[in-house]
XYZ file of C-alpha atoms in Angstrom:
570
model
C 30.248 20.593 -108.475
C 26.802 20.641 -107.617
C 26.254 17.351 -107.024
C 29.425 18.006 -104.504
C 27.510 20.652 -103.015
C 24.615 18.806 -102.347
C 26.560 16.202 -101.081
C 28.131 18.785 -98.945
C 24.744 20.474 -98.031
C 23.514 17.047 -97.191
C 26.440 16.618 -95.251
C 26.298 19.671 -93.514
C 22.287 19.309 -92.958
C 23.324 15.705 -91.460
C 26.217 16.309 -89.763
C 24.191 19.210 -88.379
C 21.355 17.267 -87.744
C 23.444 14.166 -86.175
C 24.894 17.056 -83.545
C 21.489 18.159 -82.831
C 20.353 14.352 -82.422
C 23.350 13.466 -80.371
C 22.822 16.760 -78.263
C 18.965 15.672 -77.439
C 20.477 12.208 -76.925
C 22.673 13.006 -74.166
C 20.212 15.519 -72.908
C 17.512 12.900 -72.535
C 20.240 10.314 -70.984
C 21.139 12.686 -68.607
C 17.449 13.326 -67.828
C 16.808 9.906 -67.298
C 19.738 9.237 -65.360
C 18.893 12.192 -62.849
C 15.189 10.631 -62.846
C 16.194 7.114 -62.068
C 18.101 8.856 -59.187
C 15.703 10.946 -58.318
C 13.626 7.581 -57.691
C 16.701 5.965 -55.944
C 16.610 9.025 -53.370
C 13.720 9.426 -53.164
C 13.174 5.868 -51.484
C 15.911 6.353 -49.352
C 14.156 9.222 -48.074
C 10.769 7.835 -48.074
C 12.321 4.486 -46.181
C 14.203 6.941 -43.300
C 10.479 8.599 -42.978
C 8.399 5.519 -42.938
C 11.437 3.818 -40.654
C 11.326 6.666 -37.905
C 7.804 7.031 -38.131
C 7.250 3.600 -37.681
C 9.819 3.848 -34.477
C 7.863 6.671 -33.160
C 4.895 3.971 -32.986
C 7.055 1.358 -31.159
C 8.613 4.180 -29.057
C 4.851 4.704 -27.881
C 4.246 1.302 -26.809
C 7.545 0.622 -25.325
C 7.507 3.512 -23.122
C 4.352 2.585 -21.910
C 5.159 -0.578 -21.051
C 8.277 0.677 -19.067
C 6.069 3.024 -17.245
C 4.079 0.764 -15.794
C 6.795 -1.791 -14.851
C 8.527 1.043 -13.175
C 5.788 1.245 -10.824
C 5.081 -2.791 -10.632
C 8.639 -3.483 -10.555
C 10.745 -3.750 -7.130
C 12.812 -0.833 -5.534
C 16.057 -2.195 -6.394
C 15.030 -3.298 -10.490
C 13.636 0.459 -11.188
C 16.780 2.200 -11.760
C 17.745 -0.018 -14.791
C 14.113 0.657 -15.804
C 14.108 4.635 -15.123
C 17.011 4.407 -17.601
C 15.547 2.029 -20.365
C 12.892 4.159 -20.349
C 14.849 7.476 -20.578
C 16.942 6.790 -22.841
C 13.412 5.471 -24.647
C 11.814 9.001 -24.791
C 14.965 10.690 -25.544
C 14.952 9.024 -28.678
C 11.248 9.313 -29.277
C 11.668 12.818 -28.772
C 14.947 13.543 -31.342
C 12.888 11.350 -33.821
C 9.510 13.824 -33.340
C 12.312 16.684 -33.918
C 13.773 15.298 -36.944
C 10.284 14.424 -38.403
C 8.690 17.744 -37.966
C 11.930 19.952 -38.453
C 14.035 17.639 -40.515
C 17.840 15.852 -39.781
C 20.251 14.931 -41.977
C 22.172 12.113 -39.756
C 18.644 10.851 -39.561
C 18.204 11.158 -43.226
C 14.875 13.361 -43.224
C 13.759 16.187 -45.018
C 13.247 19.745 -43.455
C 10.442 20.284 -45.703
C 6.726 18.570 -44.872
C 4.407 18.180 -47.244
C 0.778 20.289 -46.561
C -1.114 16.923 -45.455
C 1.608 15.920 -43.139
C 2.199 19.796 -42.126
C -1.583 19.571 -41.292
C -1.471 16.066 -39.715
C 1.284 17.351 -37.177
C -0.002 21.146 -36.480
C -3.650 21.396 -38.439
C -6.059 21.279 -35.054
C -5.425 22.354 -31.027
C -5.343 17.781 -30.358
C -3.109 17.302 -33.804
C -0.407 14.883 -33.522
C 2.866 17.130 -32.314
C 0.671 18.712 -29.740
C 0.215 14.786 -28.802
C 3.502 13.618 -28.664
C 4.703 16.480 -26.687
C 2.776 15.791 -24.259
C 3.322 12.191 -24.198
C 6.273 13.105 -23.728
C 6.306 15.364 -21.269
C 4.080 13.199 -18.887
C 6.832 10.137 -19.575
C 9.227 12.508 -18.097
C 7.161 14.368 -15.522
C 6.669 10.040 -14.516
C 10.613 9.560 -14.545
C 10.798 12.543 -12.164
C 8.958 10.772 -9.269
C 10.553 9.490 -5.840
C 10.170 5.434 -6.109
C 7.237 5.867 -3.715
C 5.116 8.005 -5.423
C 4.951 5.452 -8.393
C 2.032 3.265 -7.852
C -0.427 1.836 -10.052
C -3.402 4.054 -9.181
C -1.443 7.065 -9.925
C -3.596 9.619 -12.375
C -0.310 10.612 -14.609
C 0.067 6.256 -15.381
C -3.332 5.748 -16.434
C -2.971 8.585 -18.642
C 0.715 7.476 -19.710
C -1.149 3.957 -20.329
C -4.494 5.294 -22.278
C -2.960 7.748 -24.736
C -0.103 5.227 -25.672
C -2.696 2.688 -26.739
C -5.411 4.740 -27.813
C -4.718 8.413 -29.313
C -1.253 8.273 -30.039
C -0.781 4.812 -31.682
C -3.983 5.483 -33.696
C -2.530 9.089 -35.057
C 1.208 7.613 -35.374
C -0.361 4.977 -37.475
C -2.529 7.285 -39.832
C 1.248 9.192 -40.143
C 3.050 6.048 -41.388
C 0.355 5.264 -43.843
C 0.438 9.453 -44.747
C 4.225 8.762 -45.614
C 3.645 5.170 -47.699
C 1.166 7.064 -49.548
C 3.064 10.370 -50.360
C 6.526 8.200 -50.667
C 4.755 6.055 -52.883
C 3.152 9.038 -54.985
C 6.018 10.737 -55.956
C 8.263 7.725 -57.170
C 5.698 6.740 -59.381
C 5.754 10.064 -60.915
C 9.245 9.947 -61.631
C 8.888 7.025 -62.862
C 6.246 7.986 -65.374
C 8.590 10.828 -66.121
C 11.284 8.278 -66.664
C 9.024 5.842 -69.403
C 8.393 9.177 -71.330
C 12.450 10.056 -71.718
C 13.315 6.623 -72.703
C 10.286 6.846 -75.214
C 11.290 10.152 -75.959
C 15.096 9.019 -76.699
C 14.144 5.744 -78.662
C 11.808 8.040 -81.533
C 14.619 10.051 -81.529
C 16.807 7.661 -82.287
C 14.624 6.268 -84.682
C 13.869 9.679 -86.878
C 17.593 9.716 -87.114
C 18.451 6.426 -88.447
C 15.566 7.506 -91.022
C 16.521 10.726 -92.341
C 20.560 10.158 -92.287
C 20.221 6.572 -93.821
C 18.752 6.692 -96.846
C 21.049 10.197 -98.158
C 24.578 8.369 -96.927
C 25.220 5.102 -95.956
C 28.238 6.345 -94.412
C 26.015 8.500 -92.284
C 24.391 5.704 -91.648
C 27.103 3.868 -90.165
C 28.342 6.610 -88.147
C 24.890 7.052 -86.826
C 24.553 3.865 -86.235
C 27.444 3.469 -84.298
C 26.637 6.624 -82.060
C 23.069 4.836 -81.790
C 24.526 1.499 -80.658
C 26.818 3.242 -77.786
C 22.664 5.027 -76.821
C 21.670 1.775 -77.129
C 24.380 0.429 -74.540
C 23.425 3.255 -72.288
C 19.789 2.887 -72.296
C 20.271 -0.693 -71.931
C 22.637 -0.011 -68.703
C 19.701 2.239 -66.975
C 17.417 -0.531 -67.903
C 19.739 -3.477 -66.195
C 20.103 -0.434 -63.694
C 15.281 -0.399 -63.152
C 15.220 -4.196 -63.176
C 18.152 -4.471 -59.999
C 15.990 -1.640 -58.401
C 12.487 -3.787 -58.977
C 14.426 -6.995 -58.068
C 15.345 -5.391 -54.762
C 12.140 -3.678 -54.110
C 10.687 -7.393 -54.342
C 13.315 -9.044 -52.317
C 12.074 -6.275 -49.535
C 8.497 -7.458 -49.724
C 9.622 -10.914 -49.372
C 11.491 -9.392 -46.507
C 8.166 -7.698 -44.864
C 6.260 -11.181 -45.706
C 8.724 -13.536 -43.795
C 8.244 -10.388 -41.353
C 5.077 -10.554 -40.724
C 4.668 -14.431 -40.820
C 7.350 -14.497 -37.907
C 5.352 -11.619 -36.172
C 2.421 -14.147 -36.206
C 4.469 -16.558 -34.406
C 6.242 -15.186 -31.798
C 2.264 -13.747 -30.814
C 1.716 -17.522 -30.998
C 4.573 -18.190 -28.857
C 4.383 -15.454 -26.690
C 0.484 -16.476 -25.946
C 1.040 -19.889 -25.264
C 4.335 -19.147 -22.971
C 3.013 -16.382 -21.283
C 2.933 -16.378 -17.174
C 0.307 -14.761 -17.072
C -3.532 -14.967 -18.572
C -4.302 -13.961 -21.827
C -8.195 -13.496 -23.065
C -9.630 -11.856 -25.861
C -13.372 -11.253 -25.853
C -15.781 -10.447 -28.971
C -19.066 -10.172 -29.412
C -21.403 -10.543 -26.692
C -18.742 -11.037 -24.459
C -17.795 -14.131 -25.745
C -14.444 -15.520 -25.085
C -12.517 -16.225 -28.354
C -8.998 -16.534 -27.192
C -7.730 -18.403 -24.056
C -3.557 -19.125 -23.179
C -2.362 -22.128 -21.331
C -1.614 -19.463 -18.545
C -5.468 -18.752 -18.203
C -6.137 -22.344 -18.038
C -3.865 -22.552 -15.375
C -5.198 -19.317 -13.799
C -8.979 -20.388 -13.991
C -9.043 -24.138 -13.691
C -11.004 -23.848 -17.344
C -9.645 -25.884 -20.049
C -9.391 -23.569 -23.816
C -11.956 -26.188 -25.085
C -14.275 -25.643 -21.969
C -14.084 -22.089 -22.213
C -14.108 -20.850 -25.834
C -17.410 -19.900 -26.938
C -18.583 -19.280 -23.114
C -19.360 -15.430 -21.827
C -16.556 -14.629 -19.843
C -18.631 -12.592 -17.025
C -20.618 -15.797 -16.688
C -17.493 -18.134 -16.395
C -15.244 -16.091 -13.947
C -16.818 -13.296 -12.626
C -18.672 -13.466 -9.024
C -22.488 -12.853 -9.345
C -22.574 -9.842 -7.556
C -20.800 -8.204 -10.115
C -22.240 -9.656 -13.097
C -24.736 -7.597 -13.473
C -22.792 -4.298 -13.755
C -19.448 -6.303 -15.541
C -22.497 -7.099 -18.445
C -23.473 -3.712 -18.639
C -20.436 -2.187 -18.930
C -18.989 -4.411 -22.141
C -22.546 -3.561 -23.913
C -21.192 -0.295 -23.919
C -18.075 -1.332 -24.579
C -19.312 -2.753 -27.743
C -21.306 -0.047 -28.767
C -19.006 3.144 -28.155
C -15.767 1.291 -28.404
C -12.373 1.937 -26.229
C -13.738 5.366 -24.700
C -16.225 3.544 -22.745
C -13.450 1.568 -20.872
C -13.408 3.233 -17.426
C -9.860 1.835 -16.515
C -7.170 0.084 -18.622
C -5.658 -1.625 -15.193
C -7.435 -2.725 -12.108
C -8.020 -5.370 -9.324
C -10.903 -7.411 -9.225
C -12.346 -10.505 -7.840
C -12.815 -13.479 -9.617
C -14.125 -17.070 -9.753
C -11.999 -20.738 -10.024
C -13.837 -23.392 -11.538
C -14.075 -25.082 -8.129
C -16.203 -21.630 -7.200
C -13.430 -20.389 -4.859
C -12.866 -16.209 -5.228
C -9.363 -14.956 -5.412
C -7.857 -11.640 -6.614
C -6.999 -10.692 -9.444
C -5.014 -7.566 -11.727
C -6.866 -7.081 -14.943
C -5.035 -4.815 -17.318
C -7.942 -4.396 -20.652
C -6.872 -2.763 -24.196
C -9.071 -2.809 -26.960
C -8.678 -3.338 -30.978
C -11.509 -3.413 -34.160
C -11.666 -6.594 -35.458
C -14.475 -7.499 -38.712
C -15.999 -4.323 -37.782
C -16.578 -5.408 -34.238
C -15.232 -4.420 -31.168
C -12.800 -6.786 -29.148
C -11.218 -6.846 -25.634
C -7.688 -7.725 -25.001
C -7.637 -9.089 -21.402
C -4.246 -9.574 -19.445
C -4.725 -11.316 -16.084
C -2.614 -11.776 -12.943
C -2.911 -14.197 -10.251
C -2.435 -11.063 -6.718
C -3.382 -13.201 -3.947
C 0.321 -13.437 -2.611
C 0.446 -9.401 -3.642
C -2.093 -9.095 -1.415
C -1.982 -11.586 1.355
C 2.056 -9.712 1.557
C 0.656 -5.659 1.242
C -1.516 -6.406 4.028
C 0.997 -7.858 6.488
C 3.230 -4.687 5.375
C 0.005 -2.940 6.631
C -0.266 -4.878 9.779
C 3.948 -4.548 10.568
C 3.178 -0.961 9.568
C 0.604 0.530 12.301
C 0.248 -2.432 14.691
C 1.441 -3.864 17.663
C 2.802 -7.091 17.165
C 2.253 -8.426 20.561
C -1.544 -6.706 21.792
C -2.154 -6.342 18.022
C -3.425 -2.278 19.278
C -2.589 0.010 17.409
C 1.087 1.563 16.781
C 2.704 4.732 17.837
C 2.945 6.143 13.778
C -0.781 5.434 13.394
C -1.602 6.993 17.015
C -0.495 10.056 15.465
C -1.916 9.904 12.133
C -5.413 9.190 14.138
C -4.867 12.198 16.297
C -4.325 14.520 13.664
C -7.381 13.730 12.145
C -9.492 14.001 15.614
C -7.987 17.654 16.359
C -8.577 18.715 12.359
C -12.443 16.785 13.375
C -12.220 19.188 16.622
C -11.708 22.035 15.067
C -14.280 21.488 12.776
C -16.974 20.902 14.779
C -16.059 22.820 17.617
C -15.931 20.026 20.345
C -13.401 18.976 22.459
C -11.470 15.850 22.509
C -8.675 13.995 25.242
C -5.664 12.361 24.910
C -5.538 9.790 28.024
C -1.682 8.891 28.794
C -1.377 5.235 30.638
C 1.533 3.455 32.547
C 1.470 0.808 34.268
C 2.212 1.029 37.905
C 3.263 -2.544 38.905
C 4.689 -4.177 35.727
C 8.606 -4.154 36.137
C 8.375 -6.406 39.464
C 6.401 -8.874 37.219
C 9.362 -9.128 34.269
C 11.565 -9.198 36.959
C 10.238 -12.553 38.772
C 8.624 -14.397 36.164
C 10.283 -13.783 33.066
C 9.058 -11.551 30.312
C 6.447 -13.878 28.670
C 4.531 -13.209 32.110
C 4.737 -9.415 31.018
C 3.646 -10.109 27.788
C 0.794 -11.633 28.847
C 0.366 -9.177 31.221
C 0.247 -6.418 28.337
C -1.965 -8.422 26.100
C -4.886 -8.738 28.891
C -4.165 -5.038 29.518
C -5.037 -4.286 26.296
C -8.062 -6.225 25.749
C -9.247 -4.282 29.473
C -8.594 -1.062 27.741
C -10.289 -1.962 24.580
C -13.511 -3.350 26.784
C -13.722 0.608 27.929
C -13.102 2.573 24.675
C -16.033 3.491 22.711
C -16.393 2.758 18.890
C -15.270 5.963 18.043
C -11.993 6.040 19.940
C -8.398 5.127 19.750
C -6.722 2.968 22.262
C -2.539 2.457 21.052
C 0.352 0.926 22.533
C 2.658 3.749 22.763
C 5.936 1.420 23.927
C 7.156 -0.885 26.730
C 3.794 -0.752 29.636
C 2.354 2.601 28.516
C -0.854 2.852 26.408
C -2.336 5.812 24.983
C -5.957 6.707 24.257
C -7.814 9.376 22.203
C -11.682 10.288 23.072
C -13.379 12.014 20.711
C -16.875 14.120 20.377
C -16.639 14.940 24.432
C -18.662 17.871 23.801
C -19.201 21.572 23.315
C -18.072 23.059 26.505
C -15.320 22.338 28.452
C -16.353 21.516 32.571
C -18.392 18.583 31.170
C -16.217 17.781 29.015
C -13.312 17.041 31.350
C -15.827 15.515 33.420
C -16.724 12.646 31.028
C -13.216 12.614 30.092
C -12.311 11.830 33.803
C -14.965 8.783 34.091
C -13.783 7.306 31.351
C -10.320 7.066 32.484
C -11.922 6.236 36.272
C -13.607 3.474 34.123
C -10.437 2.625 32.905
C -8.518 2.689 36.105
C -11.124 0.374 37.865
C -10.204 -2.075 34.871
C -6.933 -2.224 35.192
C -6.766 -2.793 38.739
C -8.266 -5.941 38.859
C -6.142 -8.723 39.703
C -4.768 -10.599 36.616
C -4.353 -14.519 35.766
C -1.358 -15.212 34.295
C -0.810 -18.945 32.837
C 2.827 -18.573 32.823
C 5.277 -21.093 30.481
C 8.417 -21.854 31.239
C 11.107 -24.032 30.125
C 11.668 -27.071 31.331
C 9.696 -26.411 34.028
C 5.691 -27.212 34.721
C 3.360 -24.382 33.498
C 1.934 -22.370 36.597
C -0.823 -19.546 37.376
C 0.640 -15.959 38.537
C -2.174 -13.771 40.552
C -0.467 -10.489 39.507
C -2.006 -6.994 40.846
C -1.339 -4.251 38.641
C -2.563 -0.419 38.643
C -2.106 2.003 36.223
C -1.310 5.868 36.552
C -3.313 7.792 34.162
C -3.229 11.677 32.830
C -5.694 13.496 30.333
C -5.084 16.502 28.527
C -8.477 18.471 26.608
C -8.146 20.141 23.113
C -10.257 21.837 20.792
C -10.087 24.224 18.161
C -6.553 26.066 18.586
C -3.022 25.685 16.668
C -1.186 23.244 19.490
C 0.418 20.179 17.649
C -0.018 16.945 18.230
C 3.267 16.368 20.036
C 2.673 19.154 22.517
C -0.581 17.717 23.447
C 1.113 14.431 23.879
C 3.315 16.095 26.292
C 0.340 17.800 28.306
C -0.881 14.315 28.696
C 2.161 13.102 29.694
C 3.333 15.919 32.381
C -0.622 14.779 33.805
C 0.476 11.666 33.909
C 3.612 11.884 35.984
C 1.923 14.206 38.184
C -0.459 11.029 38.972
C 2.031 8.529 39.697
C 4.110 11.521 42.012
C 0.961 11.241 43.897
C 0.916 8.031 44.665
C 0.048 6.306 41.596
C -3.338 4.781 40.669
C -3.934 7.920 40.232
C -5.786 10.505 37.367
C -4.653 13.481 36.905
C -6.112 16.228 34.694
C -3.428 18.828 32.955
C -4.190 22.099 34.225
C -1.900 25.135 32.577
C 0.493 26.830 34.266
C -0.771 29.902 35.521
C-alpha cells in the first residue's frame, strides 16, 4: 500500500509535473510562433516603409524632370506632360501623408518612431516642411498659362535645385532611417525567438530527466508528447530557414538590380542625344559619351584627362569658368550659381556655337564631381530669333512693327514723365504712292517703301523710333525734345521739315517685270506729316496716336506736303 502510494504520489507529482511541462510547452510554442510572426510582419511593414520611402525619392526626381520638359517641351506635347506630372505629385503627396500619418491600403504604420518623428518635424527646414513645399511649388508650376513656363523662370530653378540637392539628400537619410530601425527591431525578435526555442528545448530536457528514471511508462508518454514538440519546433524551424532562403533570394534580387542599374547608365550614356561629361578634380574631364564626341569634334581618348574649360570653353570666359569650379570644389553644390544655362562654346575646328548646359553635382572618393548635360541650341536659336524678327519687324523695310511701336512708346511717355520733358509722335503718309502701284505694279511700291524708309531712318536720331505703321504710312517717336513746350514743338517741327525735304526728292526705281526688260521709274513722291507733343499727364498711347493722326489729315486737307502741328480744341 505504500509502495502504491508512492507510486501514486509519483504519479500524481509526474502527471502534475508533465501538465505543468506541457502547459510551459505550449506557452513557449505559442510565444515563438507569435515571435516568428511578429518578424514576418514586421518586414512587411518595414518593406511598405522602405518601398514608399524609396518612391518618395524617385517621385522627387521624376517630377523634376517633368517640370522642366514642360517648359522645353512644345505647346501641343505639354498637356500629356501637365498630366504625367500631376498625377506624379499626387502620388508623392498621398505617399508623404501615409508616411507621416500612416495608411493601411498603403500598408504603413500611424505610429513614427522619435528619430523619424524628429527627421520629419524636429527643425523649421526638417523634411515634411520640405516636401510640402516641393510640393506646393510643383503645383503652383502646373498652374501656369503655357507661356509663362520658360526656362529662366525663378519657381523652375528652384523646382530643379531642391529636387537634386535638399530633398533627395534628406529622402535618402529617411530610407536609410527606416533600413536601420526595420532592421533593429527584427533582430530583436529574433533574439527573443533563439531564447524561447532554448527556453522550450531545457524544458523539454528537465522533463525527460525527472519523469524517466521514476516510470518508464512516464517516460514513454513524455516522450511521445516531446516528439509531437519536437515536430512543432522542427516546423517553425523549416518555417526560419524558408524566411532566410527568401530574404537571400531578395538580395540576389537587389544584386541583379543593381548590376542592371549599371547598365542601362552604360547604355543610356553611350545612346544618349545629347552630351554627357562628368568632371573631377581640377576640372578634369573623366567621363565623355559618343554624343559629346559628336557635339565637340573631340574623340573620348582625346579628351579624357584634358581640363574641360581649356578644351571647349572660349578664352574670354576661361578665366571666370576656372574660378568658379575652384569653388565648386571647395564648397561643393551650393557654390553652383545655376543648374541650367546657355553658354558659348568651342568645336575642335575653333568655331563658337551655343550651347544649353544643365550641371548637377555628386561626392565621389571624397571629392567633388560635376555632372554636365549638353545641348547642341544653334537651330533653337537661329529659329527664336526669326520669331523675334516676324515678331516686331517689318518684313519688307525691315523698320520696326506696329506691336513694338507701341511697346517703344510706352516706355518714352513713362521716360517723359520721369524726367519731365516732352516727346512727339510724328504721323507720315505718303502723298503720291497709290498712282505708283497702280502703273507699275506693286514691286515698284515696294521699292518705293523700302527707299522711304531708309530716307526716314537717314533723319531720325539714335535715340528715336521710326516704324512702319501699315500700307504707305510711317510713324516716328522723338524723344528728350526738352523742358518747355514752344521749343519743343519747334524742334519737333524741323525735324519733320527735315523729314519732309527727304521724302520729296525724286526716287529711282529699278523696276522688274516679267517677261519684260527691267526699266528705271523717276517717281515723285511727298509725304503729309502731323506731330502731336506729350509730357507728363495720364493720355494713353492710343489717344496720342490719334492726336497725331487728326494733325496729319489736317496736313494733307491742306494741300498735302504739308506739317501740321495738333493744336486742342478750344
Amino acid at each position: 500500500m505504500t509502495a502504491q502510494i508512492i507510486d501514486q504520489n509519483v504519479a500524481r507529482s509526474l502527471t502534475l509535473r508533465y501538465v505543468v511541462a506541457l502547459i510551459l510547452v505550449a506557452s513557449l510554442s505559442t510565444a515563438a510562433w507569435l515571435s516568428l510572426h511578429l518578424v514576418i510582419s514586421e518586414q512587411k511593414s518595414t518593406a511598405a516603409i522602405v518601398n514608399v520611402s524609396g518612391r518618395q525619392r524617385m517621385l522627387s526626381q521624376r517630377t523634376a524632370l517633368f517640370a522642366n520638359l514642360l517648359a522645353n517641351s512644345p505647346t501641343t506635347e505639354r498637356p500629356l506632360i501637365r498630366e504625367k506630372l500631376k498625377d506624379a505629385i499626387n502620388l508623392m503627396e498621398r505617399s508623404h501623408e501615409g508616411l507621416t500619418h500612416g495608411d493601411a491600403s498603403m500598408g504603413l504604420p500611424e505610429t513614427l518612431s522619435p528619430a523619424v518623428r524628429a527627421m520629419y518635424y524636429g527643425a523649421p527646414d526638417a523634411l515634411d516642411h520640405q516636401v510640402i513645399s516641393y510640393i506646393a511649388a510643383i503645383k503652383a508650376w502646373l498652374i501656369l498659362e503655357d507661356h509663362e513656363l520658360t526656362l529662366d523662370k525663378p519657381l523652375l530653378k528652384e523646382i530643379t535645385e531642391t529636387a537634386s540637392t535638399t530633398l533627395v539628400s534628406e529622402l535618402d537619410k529617411m530610407v536609410r532611417q527606416y533600413q536601420l530601425e526595420g532592421e533593429a527591431s527584427v533582430s530583436q525578435l529574433q533574439k527573443a525567438e533563439t531564447i524561447f526555442w532554448l527556453s522550450t528545448l531545457l524544458l523539454l530536457i528537465l522533463e525527460a530527466i525527472l519523469i524517466f528514471h521514476p516510470f518508464v511508462r512516464h517516460v514513454r508518454i513524455i516522450f511521445g508528447k516531446l516528439q509531437s514538440v519536437t515536430d512543432e519546433l522542427r516546423l517553425h524551424h523549416d518555417q526560419l530557414e524558408d524566411t532566410v532562403r527568401e530574404r537571400t533570394a531578395e538580395l540576389e534580387h537587389r544584386s541583379r538590380a543593381l548590376a542592371e542599374s549599371e547598365e542601362k547608365f552604360r547604355l543610356i550614356g553611350t545612346n544618349a542625344k545629347d552630351g554627357i561629361i562628368i568632371i573631377g578634380e581640377k576640372g578634369i574631364i573623366v567621363y565623355w559619351n559618343p554624343a559629346a564626341e559628336m557635339l565637340f569634334g573631340y574623340s573620348a581618348n582625346e579628351a579624357i584627362g584634358q581640363n574641360l574649360h581649356d578644351l571647349i570653353t572660349p578664352e574670354r570666359y576661361r578665366e571666370t569658368a576656372h574660378k568658379g569650379f575652384e569653388r565648386f570644389q571647395q564648397f561643393g553644390v551650393g557654390s553652383l550659381i545655376a543648374q541650367t544655362f546657355d553658354i558659348s562654346a568651342l568645336h575642335k575646328n575653333g568655331e563658337e556655337f551655343p550651347i544649353a548646359l544643365s550641371i548637377s553635382a555628386f561626392m565621389y572618393k571624397n571629392h567633388w564631381h560635376a555632372l554636365g548635360t549638353i545641348r547642341d541650341i544653334t537651330e533653337r536659336k537661329q529659329m527664336e530669333e526669326q520669331v523675334r524678327q516676324l515678331a516686331f519687324y517689318d518684313a519688307l523695310t525691315n523698320l520696326p512693327n506696329r506691336r513694338l511701336f507701341n511697346d517703344r512708346l510706352k516706355q518714352s511717355m513713362a521716360a517723359s514723365r520721369r524726367n519731365n520733358t516732352y516727346g512727339a509722335v510724328l504721323f507720315l503718309d505718303l502723298d503720291n504712292f497709290k498712282p505708283l502701284n497702280d502703273t507699275y505694279g506693286h514691286n515698284a511700291g515696294d521699292l518705293l517703301l523700302i527707299e522711304a524708309a531708309e530716307r526716314l531712318k537717314q533723319c531720325a536720331r539714335e535715340m528715336d523710333t521710326v516704324a512702319r505703321f501699315g500700307g504707305d504710312e510711317f510713324v516716328m517717336i522723338l524723344n528728350d525734345l526738352g523742358a518747355h513746350i514752344t521749343p519743343s514743338a519747334a524742334l519737333a517741327s524741323l525735324v519733320a521739315e527735315k523729314i519732309r525735304i527727304s521724302l520729296s526728292a525724286p526716287y529711282l526705281l529699278e523696276v522688274k517685270q516679267e517677261e519684260q526688260p527691267d526699266r528705271v521709274v523717276v517717281h515723285h513722291c511727298t509725304a503729309s506729316i502731323g506731330i502731336a507733343l506729350f509730357i507728363n499727364h495720364d493720355d494713353k498711347p492710343n489717344e496720342v496716336m490719334k492726336r497725331a493722326d487728326e494733325a496729319m489729315y489736317h496736313a494733307k486737307l491742306a494741300g498735302r506736303n504739308q506739317i501740321r502741328l495738333y493744336e486742342p480744341k478750344v
